[in-house]
Amino acid sequence: MNRSLTLPRLLIAIVFIAIFTMAVRLPADTDTWWHLRSGQYILENQTVPTTDPFSHTRAGAAWIDHGWLAQVFWYSLYALGGWPGLSLGLAALVTLTFGLVWQVTPGNLYIRAFVMILGAITSAVIWVARPQMVSFLLAGLVLVLLEKYKRAGSRWIYAFPLIVLLWVNIHGGYAIAFMLLGVYIVGEIFNNLTGHSEDPVVAWPQLGPLLVVGAIGFALVVVNPHGWQMWLYPFRTVGIGALRDFIQEWRSPDFHLLFTWPFIGMLLLTLAALGRSTRRADWTDLAVLGLWTFWSLFAARNIGLFGLLAVPALARSTDAAWGQYLPGERKRVSRELEGTEETSQVPLVPSVPTSSLSSSRLNWILLGLVVFAALLKIGIALNPQEAIKAEQEGLPAKAVEFIQQTRPAGPLFNSYNWGGYLIFKLWPDYPVYIDGRTDLYDDVFIRRYLDVVSGGEGWQQALAEDGVNLVLIESDSTLARFLKGDPAWDTLYQDKMATVFARR
């Protein structure tokens, strides 16, 4: 067995160690908390809720818990390992996803590594323990199946309906599977019509199986606890106008924010590579890049998927533009995917001879240093004290502790931003007023909530109509200022982050 650590092997190891390390992070997303509570609810009651159990404003109303299976997965990790288990599970899922996509990422090794890291940094904005991350994995898997079918006629494409069946029970983003299938079909139609020859092209007869698996997958969407309603769910969610007006991740990206800059970098690199390349671009690559650029500009939450799904196409175009100037072998996915038993997939490690025993030893030392640095970062993220500190600095932990100890009378009005956290911490004693389940609350209710927190006309009447006796809100909010000046309300607790008010 050859144990020498060549530079290519070292580079690949560093890429995936870096991705895993980046993905181990402290709990920061407030929606994670209600997903955990929902997973616990499902396991304890042995049923998927079809009506809302967590709020007092929508109690008993129809609710499509589209992420139920992923919630069970995340809560099981949490129950077994706490926040460290959740963080490590997230990191493993992210690394697996990029490992799958690496298999269909072509070109010079150095270009592949660079584009993979850039894609990971771009997508890192959505790396949180939520159902959408399992959706992220399945999106990568569907991309791999389609790439292997296009470039080698792989029969694994017939697993597409089963992936859809799993996906529709994991996350409402199952529609991504059909979007990817659609752009591959459209791209291959254009490749046939234009006589594209620089890449493998799915011939007209081979387009039929794609249509068949798509039709079967669409029929299987109804196999979930909510039946045919999941056909319409993606359209209902996108159609909520308050999402784009109020929630940052549903708005078009604000390029003044730092987290959007890697996306800009990827986009500019794509344009430069396509312009510099001496070969005609594959229409399917253009379709994938075009669709996910559109969705990323439509809503910032889609930037994460662009960072994943654009990797193979971007690596291909970048390699065509500049690959000849870099060292290493140039491997073409089109020649190696599913060709023979030995070349059924792009090798994770290209065959590059070791220059010398001393260089191999130096590479092992460098790898050891990288692993050591990664373990230091991971250790900080997994430190229980750091998790407690992050919770206290980013969430109303002390205000919640006050409510748990003094138990003032509800019902509760709360900040939208904290609803998921309060479901985890205070339910069932204090059902929330609102939380991140925007599809449950709909446009009218969300806008009414916005009127209240902004001190708009009729805010006092709205609180009275909803029977609110307790308010937990940001200390620097407009509503907090209004409540402090209203003789009908007492301030029970206040710190820099949160204030608790009770009706007199």
Coordinates of C-alpha atoms in Angstrom, one line a residue, residues 16 48 100 144 363 416 418:
F16 CA -12.4 18.7 2.9
V48 CA -46.9 14.3 12.4
L100 CA -20.5 14.0 -3.8
V144 CA -24.6 14.1 -9.4
N363 CA 3.4 17.0 3.4
Y416 CA -40.8 37.3 15.4
W418 CA -37.3 34.9 18.9

